[in-house]
mmCIF file of C-alpha atoms in Angstrom:
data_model
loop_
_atom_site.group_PDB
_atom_site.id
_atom_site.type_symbol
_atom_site.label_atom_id
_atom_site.label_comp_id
_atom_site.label_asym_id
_atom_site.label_seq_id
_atom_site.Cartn_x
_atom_site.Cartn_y
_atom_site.Cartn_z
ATOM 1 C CA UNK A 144 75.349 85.899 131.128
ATOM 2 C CA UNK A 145 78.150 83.501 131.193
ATOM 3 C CA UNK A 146 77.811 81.359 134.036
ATOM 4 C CA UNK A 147 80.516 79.430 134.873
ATOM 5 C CA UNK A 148 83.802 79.844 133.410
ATOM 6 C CA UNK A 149 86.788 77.387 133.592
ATOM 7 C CA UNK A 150 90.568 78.403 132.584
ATOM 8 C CA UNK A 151 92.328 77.141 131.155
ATOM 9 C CA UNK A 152 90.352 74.639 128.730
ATOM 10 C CA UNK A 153 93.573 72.634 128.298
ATOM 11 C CA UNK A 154 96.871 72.353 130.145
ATOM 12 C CA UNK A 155 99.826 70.050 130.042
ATOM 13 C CA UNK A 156 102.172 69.631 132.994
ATOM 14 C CA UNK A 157 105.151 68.117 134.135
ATOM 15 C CA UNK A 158 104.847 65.733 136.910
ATOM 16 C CA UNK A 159 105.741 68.263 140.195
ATOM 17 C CA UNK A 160 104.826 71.110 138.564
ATOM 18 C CA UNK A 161 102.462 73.313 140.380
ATOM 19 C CA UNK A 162 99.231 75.201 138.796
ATOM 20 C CA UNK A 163 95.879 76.414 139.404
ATOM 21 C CA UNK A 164 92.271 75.822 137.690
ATOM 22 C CA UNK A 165 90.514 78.922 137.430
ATOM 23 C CA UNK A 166 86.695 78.768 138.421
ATOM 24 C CA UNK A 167 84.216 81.573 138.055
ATOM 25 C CA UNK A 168 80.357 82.029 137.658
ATOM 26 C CA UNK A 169 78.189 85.335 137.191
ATOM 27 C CA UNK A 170 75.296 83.705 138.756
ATOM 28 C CA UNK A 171 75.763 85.233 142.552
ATOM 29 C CA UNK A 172 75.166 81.355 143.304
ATOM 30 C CA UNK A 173 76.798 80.496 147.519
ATOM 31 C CA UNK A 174 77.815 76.740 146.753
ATOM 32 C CA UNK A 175 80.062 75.777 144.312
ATOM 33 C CA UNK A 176 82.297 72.303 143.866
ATOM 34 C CA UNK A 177 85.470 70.651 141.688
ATOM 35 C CA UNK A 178 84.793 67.546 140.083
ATOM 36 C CA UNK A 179 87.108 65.337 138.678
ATOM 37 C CA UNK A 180 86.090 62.736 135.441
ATOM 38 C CA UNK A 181 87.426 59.460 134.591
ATOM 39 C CA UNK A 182 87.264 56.960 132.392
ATOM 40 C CA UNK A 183 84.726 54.498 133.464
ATOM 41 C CA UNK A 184 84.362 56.107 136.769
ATOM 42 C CA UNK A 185 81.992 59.331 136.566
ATOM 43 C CA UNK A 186 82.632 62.780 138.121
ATOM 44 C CA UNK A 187 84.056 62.486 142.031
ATOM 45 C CA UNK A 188 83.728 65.263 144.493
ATOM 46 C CA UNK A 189 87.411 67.299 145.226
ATOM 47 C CA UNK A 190 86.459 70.207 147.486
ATOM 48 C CA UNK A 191 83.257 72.363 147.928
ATOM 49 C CA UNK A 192 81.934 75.296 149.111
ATOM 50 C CA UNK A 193 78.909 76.398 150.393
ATOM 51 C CA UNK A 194 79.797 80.221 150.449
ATOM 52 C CA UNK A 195 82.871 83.053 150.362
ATOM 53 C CA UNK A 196 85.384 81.759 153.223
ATOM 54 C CA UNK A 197 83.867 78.113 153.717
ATOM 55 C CA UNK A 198 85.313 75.019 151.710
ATOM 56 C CA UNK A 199 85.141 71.566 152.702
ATOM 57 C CA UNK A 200 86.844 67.847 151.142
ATOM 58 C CA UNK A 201 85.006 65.956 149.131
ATOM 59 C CA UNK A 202 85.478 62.079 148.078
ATOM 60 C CA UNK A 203 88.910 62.592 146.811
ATOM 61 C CA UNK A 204 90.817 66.014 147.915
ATOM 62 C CA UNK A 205 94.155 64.418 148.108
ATOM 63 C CA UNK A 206 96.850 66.461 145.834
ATOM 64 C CA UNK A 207 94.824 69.448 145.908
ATOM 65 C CA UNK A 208 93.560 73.041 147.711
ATOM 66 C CA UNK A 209 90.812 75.521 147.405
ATOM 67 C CA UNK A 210 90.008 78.829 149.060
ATOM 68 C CA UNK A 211 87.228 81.055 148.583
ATOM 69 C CA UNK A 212 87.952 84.489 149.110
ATOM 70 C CA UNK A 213 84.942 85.841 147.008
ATOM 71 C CA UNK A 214 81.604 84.327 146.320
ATOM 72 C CA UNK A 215 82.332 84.535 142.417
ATOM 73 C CA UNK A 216 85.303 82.279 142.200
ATOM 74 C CA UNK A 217 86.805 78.762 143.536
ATOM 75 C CA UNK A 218 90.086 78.246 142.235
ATOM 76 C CA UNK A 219 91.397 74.869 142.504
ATOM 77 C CA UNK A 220 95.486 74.242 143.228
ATOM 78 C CA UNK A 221 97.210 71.770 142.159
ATOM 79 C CA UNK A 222 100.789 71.620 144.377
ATOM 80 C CA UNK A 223 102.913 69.141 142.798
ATOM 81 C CA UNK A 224 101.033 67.478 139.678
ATOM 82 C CA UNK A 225 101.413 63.341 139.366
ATOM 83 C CA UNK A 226 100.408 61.591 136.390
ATOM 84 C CA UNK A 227 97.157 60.178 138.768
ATOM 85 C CA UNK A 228 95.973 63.836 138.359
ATOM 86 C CA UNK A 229 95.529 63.313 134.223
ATOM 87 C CA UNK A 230 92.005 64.136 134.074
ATOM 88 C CA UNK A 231 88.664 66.428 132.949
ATOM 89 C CA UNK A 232 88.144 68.407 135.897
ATOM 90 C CA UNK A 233 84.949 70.532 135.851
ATOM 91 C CA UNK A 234 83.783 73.106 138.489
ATOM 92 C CA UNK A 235 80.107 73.352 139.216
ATOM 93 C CA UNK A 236 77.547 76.084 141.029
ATOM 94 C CA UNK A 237 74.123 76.553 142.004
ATOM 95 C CA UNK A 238 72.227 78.809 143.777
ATOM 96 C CA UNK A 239 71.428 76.889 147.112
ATOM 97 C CA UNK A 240 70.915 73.492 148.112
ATOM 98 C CA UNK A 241 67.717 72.894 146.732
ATOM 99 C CA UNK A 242 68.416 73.952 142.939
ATOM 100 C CA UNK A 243 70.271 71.987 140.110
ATOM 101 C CA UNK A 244 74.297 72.582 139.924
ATOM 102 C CA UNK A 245 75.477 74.555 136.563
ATOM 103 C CA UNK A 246 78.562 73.158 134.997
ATOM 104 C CA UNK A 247 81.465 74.843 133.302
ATOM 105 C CA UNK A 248 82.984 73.558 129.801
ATOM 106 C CA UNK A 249 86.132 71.750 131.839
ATOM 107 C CA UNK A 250 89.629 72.084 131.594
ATOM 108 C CA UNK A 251 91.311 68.789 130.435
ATOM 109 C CA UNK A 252 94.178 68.171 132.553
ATOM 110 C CA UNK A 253 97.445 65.625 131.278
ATOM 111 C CA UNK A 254 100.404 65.467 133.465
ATOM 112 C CA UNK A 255 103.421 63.376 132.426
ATOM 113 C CA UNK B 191 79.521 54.024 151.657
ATOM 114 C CA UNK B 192 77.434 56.393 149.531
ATOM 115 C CA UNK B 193 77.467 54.732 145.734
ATOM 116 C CA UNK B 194 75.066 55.169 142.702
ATOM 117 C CA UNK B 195 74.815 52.508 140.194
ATOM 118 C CA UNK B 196 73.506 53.126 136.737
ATOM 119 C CA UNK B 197 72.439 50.694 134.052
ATOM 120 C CA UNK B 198 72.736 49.460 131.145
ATOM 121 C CA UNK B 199 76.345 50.547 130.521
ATOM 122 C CA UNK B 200 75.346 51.929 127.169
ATOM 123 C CA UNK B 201 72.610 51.330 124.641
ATOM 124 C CA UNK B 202 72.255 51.653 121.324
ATOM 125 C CA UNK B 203 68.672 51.919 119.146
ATOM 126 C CA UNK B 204 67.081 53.516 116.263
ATOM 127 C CA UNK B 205 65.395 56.449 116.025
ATOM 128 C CA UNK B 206 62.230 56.652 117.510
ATOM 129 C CA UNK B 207 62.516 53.829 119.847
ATOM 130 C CA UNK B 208 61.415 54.048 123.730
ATOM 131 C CA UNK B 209 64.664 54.051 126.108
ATOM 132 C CA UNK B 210 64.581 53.711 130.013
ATOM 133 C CA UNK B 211 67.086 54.665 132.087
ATOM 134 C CA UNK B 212 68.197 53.235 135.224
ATOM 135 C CA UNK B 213 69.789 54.704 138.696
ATOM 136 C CA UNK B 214 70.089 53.114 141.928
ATOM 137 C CA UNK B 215 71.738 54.593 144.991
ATOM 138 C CA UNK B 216 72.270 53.994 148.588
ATOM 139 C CA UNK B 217 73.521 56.885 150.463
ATOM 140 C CA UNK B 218 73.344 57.718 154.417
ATOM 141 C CA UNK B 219 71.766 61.654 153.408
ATOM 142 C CA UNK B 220 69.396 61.380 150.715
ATOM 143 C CA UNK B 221 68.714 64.747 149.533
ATOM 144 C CA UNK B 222 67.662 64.869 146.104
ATOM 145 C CA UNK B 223 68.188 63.129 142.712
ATOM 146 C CA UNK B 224 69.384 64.464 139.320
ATOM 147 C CA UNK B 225 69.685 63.801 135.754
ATOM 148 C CA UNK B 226 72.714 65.186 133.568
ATOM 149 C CA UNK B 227 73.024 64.913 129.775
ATOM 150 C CA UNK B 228 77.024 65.149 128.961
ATOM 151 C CA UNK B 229 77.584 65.725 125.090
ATOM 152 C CA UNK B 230 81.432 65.689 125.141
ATOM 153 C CA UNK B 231 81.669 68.827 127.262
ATOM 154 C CA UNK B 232 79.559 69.756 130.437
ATOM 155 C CA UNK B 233 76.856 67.870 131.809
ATOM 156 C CA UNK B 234 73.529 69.684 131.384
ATOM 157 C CA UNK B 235 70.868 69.558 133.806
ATOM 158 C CA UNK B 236 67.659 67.697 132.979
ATOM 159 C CA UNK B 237 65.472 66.580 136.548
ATOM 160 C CA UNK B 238 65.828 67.339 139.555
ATOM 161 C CA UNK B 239 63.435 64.801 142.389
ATOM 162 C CA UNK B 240 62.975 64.731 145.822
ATOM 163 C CA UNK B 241 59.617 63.166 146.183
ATOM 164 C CA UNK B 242 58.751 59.577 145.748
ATOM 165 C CA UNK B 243 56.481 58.719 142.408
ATOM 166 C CA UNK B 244 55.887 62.653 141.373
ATOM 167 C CA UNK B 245 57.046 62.108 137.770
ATOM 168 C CA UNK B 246 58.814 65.041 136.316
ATOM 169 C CA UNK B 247 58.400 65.510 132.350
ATOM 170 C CA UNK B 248 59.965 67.442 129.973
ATOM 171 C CA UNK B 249 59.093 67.048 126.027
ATOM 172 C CA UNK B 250 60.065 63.351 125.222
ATOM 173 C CA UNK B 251 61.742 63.076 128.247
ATOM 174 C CA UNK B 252 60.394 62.027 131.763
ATOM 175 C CA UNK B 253 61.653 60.497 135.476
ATOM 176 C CA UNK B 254 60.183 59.408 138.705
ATOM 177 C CA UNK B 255 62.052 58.814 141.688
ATOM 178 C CA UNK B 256 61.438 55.615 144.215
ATOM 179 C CA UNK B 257 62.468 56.526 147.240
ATOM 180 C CA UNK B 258 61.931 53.274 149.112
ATOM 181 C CA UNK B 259 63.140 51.425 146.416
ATOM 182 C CA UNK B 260 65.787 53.331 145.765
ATOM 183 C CA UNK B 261 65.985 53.894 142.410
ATOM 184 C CA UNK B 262 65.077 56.344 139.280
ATOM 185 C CA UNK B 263 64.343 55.866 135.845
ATOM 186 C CA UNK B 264 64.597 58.231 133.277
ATOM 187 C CA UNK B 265 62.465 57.561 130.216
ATOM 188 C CA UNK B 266 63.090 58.496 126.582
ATOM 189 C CA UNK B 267 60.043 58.720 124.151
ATOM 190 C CA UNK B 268 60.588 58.743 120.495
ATOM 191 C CA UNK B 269 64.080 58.970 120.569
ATOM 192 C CA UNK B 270 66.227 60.898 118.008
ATOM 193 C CA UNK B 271 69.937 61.175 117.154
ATOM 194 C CA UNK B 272 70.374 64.495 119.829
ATOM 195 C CA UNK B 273 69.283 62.263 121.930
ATOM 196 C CA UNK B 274 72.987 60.641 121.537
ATOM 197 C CA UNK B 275 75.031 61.224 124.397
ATOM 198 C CA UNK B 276 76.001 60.341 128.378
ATOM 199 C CA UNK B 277 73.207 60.200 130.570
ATOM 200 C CA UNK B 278 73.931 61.094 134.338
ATOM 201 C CA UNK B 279 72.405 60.198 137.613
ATOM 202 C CA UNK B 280 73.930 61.874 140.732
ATOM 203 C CA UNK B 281 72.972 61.635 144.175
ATOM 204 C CA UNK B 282 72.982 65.097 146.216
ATOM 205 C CA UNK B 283 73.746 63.659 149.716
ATOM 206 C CA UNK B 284 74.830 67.197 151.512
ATOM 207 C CA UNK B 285 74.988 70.806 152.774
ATOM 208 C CA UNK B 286 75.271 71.677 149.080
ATOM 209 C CA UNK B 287 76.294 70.568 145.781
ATOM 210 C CA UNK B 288 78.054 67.428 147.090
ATOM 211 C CA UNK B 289 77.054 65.202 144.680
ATOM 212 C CA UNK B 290 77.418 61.037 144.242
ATOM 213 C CA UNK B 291 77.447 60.294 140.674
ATOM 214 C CA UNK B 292 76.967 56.925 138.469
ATOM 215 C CA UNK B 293 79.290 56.280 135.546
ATOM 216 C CA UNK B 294 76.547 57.182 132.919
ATOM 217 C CA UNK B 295 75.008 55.337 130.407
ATOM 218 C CA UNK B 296 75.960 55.677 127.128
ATOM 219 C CA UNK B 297 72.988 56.503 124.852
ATOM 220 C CA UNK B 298 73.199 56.062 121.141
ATOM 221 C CA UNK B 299 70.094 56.247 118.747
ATOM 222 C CA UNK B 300 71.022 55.388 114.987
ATOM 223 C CA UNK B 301 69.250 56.880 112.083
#
């Protein structure tokens, strides 16, 4: 069972360049959610969704898009990457709204 | 606006020492509270609370939840060096897994 899976684990970009975080899970789980971590700041809510063909903004969605086209996977876009964007970003699932969110490793993020 | 506030900063003690853990919050949707440990990679579920003073307990580790106060405390018995790591309290204040979380405390226990 893998749970949830995040590709890449690393990436570099150019500012402007364009790319997309790859989120998974196995777990059949409806809700899952992009976080972003700082320094000094904790994780902050980017998008979420609470099922296939649902997604919603978070605290801070500026700079970026989600779809959900199947319940196993949220990707997470990235249009034109700024250096504001350097960051761990880690996706996150659970079952329903009454049960604990599952984490994926992360994929650290450094745009320049 | 929703914010979650967690103290100390970070801590540092010697094995076997008592820790406690603080979390306060003050959302408009209260739905439940969690813990996290983060040890340099994804944050790992601990607690989950919804009811006032129902303490949850794991091993070593146990939290209650205050809900007219407004806070939680997570308390660590005995401590040991695995204990080392980020400590997180998030707020779920949603339809689903839309989560308000403090910056962590920093936890380290020294042989």
């Amino acid at each position: 069972n893998a749970g949830v899976t995040q590709t890449p684990k690393f990436q570099v970009l150019k500012t402007g360049q364009s790319m997309t975080l790859q989120c998974a899970q196995d777990m059949n789980h409806e809700y899952m959610s992009w976080y972003r971590q700082d320094p000094g700041m904790g994780l902050r809510l980017i998008h979420y969704s609470v099922g296939a063909g649902i997604t919603d903004q978070g605290e801070v969605p500026n700079g970026y898009n989600v779809s959900r086209s199947t319940t196993e996977d949220f990707p997470l876009r990235l249009l034109s990457a700024a250096p504001s964007q350097t960051s761990v970003y880690f996706c996150a699932s659970s079952y329903d709204r009454n049960t604990e969110a599952f984490f994926g490793q992360g994929t650290r993020l450094t745009v320049v | 606006e929703d914010k979650v506030v967690q103290s100390p900063l970070s801590l540092v003690v010697h094995e076997g020492d008592t820790v406690t853990l603080n979390c306060s919050y003050e959302v408009t949707n209260f739905r439940s509270l969690l813990w996290y440990k983060q040890e340099k990679k994804a944050p790992t579920f601990l607690f989950m609370l919804t009811s006032s003073g129902i303490e949850k307990k794991s091993g070593r580790l146990s939290s209650i939840l205050d809900k007219k106060e407004l806070f939680s405390i997570l308390n660590i018995t005995a401590t040991q060096t695995g204990d080392s790591a980020v400590y997180l309290c998030a707020v779920d204040v949603g339809t689903g897994n839309q989560f308000y979380f403090g910056t962590g405390t920093s936890l380290t226990v020294i042989p």
